[in-house]
Short mmCIF file of C-alpha atoms in Angstrom, two decimals:
data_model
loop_
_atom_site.label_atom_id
_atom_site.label_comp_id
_atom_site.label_asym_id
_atom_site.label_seq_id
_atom_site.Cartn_x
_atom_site.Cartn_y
_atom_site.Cartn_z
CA UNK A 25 110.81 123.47 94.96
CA UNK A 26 111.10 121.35 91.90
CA UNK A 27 107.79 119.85 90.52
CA UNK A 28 106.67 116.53 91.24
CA UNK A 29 105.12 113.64 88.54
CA UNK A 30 102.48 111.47 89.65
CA UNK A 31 101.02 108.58 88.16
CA UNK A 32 97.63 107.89 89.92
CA UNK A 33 94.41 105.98 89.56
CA UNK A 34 95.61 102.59 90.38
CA UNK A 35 93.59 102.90 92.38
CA UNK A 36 91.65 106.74 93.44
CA UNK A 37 91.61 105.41 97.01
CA UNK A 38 95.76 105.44 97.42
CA UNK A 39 96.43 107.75 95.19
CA UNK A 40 94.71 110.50 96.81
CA UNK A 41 96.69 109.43 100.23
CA UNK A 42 99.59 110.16 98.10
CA UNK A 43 98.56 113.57 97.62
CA UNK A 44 97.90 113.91 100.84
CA UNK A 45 101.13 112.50 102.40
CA UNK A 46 103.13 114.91 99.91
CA UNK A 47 101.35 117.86 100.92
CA UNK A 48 101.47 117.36 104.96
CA UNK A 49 105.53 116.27 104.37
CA UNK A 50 105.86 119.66 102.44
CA UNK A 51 104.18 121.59 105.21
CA UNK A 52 105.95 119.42 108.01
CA UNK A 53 109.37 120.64 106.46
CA UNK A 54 108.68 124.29 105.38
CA UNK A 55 105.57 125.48 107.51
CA UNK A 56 103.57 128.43 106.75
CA UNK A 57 101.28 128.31 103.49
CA UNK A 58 103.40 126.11 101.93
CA UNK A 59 101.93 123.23 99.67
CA UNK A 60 103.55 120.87 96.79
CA UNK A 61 104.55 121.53 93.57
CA UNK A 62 102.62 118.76 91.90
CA UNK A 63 101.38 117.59 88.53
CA UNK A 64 98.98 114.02 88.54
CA UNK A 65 97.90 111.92 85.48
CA UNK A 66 95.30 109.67 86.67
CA UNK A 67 94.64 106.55 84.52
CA UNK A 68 91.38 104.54 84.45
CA UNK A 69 91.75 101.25 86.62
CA UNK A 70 89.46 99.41 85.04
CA UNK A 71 91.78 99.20 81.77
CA UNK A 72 94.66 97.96 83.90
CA UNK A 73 93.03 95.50 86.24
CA UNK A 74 91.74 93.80 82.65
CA UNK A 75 94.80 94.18 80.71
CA UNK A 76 96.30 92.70 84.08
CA UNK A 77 94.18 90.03 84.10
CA UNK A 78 94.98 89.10 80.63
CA UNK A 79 98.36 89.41 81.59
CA UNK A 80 99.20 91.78 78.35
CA UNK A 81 102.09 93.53 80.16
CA UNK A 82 103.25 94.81 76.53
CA UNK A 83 100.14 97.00 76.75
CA UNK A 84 100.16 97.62 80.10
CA UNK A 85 103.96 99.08 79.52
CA UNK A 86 102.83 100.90 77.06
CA UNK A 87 99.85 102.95 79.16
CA UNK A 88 102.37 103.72 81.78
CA UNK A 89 105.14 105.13 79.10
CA UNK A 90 102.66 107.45 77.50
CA UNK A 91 101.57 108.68 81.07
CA UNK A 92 105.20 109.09 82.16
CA UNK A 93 105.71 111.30 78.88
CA UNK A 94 102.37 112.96 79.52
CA UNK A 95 103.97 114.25 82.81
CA UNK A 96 107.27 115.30 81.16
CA UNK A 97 105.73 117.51 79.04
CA UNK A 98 103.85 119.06 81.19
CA UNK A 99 106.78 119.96 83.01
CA UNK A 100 107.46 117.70 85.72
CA UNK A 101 110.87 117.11 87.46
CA UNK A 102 110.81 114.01 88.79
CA UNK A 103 108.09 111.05 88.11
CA UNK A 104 106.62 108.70 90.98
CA UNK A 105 104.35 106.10 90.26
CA UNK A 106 101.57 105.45 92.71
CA UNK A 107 101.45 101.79 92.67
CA UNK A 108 103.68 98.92 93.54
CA UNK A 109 102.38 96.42 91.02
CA UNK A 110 102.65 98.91 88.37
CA UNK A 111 106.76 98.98 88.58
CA UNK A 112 107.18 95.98 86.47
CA UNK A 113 107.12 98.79 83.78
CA UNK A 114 109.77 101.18 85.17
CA UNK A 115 112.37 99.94 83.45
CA UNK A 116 110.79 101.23 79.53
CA UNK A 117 109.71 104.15 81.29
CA UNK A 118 113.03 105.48 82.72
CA UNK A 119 114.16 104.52 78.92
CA UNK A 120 111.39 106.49 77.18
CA UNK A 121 111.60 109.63 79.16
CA UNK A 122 114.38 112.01 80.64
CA UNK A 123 113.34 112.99 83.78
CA UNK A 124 114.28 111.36 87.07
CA UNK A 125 112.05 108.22 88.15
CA UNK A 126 111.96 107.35 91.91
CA UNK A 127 111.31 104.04 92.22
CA UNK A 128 109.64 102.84 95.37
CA UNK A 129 111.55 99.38 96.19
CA UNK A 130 114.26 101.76 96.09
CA UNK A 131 113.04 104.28 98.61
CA UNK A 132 111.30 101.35 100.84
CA UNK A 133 114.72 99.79 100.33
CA UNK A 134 117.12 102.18 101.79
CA UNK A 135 114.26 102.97 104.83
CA UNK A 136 114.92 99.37 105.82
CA UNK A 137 118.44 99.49 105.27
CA UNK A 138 118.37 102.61 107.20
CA UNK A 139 116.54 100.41 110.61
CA UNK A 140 119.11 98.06 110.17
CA UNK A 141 116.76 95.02 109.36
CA UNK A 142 117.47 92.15 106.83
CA UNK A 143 115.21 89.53 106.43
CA UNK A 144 111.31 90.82 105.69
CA UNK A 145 108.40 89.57 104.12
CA UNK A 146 106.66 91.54 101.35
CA UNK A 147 102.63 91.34 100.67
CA UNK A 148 101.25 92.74 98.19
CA UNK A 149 99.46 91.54 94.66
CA UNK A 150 100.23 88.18 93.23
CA UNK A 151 102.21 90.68 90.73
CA UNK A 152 104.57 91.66 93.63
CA UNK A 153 104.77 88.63 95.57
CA UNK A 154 105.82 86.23 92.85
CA UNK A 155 107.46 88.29 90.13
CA UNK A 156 111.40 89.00 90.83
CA UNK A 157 111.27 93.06 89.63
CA UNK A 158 110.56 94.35 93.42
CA UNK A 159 112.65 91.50 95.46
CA UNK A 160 115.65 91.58 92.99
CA UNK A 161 116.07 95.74 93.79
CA UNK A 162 115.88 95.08 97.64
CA UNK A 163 118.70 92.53 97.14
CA UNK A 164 120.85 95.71 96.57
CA UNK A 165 120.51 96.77 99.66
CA UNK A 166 121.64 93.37 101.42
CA UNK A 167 117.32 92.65 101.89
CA UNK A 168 116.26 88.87 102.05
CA UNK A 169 112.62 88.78 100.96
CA UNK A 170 109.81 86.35 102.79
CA UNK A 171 106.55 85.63 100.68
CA UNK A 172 103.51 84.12 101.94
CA UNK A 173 102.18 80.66 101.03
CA UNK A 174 100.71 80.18 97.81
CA UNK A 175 96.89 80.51 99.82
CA UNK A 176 97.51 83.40 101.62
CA UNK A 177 98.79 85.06 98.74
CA UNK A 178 95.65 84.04 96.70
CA UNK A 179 93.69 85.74 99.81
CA UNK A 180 95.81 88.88 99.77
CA UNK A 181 95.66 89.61 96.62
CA UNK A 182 91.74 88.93 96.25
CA UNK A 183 91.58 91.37 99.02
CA UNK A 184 93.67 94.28 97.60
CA UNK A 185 91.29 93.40 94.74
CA UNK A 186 87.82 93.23 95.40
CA UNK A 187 87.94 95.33 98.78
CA UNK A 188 90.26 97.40 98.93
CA UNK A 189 90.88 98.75 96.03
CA UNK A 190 86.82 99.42 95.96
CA UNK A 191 87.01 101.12 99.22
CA UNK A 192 86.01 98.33 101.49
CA UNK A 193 87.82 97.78 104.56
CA UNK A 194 86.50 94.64 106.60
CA UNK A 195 87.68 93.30 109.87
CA UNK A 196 87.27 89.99 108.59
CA UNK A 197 90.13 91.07 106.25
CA UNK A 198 92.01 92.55 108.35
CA UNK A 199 92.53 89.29 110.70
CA UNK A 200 93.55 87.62 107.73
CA UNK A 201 96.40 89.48 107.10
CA UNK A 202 97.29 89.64 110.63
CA UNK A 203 97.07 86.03 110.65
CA UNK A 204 99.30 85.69 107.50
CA UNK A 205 101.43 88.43 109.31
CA UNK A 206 102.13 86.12 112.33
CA UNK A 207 102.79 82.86 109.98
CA UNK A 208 105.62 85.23 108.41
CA UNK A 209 107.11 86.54 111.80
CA UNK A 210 107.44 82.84 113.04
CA UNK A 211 109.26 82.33 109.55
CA UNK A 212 112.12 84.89 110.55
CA UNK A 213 110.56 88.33 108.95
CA UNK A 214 111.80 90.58 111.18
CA UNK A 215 109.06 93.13 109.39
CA UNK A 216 106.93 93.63 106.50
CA UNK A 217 106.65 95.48 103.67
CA UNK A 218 103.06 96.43 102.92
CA UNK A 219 104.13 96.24 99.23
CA UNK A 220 100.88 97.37 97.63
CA UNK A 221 99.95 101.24 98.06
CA UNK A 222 96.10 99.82 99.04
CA UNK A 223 97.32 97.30 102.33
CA UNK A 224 98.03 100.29 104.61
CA UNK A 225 94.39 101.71 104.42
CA UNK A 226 93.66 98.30 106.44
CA UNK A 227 96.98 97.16 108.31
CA UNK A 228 98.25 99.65 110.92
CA UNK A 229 101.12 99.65 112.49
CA UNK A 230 99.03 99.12 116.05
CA UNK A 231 98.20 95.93 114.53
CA UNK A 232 100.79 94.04 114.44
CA UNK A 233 103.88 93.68 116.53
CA UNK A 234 107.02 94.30 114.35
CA UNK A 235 107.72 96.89 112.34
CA UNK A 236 105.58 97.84 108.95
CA UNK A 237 107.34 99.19 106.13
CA UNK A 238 104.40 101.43 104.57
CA UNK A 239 105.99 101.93 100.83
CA UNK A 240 103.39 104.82 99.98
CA UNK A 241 104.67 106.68 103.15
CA UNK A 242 108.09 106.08 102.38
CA UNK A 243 107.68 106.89 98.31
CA UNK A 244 105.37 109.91 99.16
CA UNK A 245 107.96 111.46 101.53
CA UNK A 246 111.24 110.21 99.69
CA UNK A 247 109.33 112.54 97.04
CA UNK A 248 109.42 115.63 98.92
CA UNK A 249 112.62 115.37 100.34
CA UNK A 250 114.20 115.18 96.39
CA UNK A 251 112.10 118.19 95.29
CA UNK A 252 113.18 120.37 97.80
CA UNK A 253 116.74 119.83 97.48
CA UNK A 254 118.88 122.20 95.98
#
């Protein structure tokens, strides 16, 4: 079993999911006593959500480089970030470090490739929504990307933000995205990509009526599945 890189803290509340999710596939797949090989660097979220807020992606990049060489030297095979937002720096990570990244529009990409689907909508932070670096990698695998109106994205991402990334899951919240959710299915998604690792702590799959693509799932387990092969 090869050892798996984690980049977590952004925030606690997914990250340990992550963890979680890894372990269970690990067990799922080998029984017995068997756990993951796993190394985590955990960064501080209130330095990101303020350097995000300032919009210093320079520094942001920078943070995310010196974890992803953090968890090279201390031996890790392969490095997953535990964040969607956080991807926009992938691209000077991969450059500043030798070890395999996985990103996750990648691995959410070829589980909706794999279903057969074509045209979804993606929520997640303003970050996500509006910036090309997650829709232009889905494009590779023949994926048309939906976004919400400009509102509704505003509401998601104040959500992510001051609930859920706190720990605070509301039902008031919850009808809003399944409200949003609807707007997007009459649109043409035929299914959504919860595209921030917080939004499936409050949207199920029991909640909505076409299929949820739940990209800390599908990263967690596309994790496993690479460190166990030969």
């Amino acid at each position: 079993m090869k050892t798996i890189g984690l980049i977590g803290g952004m925030s606690w509340e997914s990250s340990t999911i992550y963890y979680e999710l890894i372990n269970k596939k690990v067990k799922q797949l080998l029984g017995g006593y068997h756990s993951a090989k796993s190394i985590m660097i955990s960064v501080d979220f209130a330095e990101i959500e303020d350097l995000q807020g300032k919009n210093d992606w320079p520094a942001l990049t920078k943070l995310m480089i010196n974890a992803a060489k953090q968890l090279e030297n201390a031996g890790a095979d392969l490095i997953i970030l535990c964040t969607n937002t956080m991807h926009l720096c992938s691209e000077e990570m991969i450059k500043n470090t030798t070890i395999p990244f996985l990103h996750i529009a990648d691995a959410t990409g070829n589980s909706i490739k794999s279903k057969g689907l074509q045209k979804l909508a993606l929520l997640g932070t303003k970050f996500t929504m509006e910036k090309d670096f997650y829709k232009t990698i889905l494009k590779k695998y023949g994926i048309d990307i939906l976004i919400p109106e400009k509102n509704d994205r505003e509401q998601i991402h104040q959500i992510i933000y001051e609930e859920l990334v706190k720990g605070k899951i509301k039902n008031s919240s919850r009808e809003i995205y399944k409200r949003i959710i609807t707007d997007l299915k009459n649109k043409g998604a035929e299914g959504i990509i919860l595209g921030c690792t917080e939004i499936p702590l409050l949207i199920k799959q029991d909640d909505v009526d076409i299929p949820i693509f739940n990209t800390t799932k599908i990263h967690a387990e596309n994790a496993v599945e690479w460190a166990l092969k030969d």
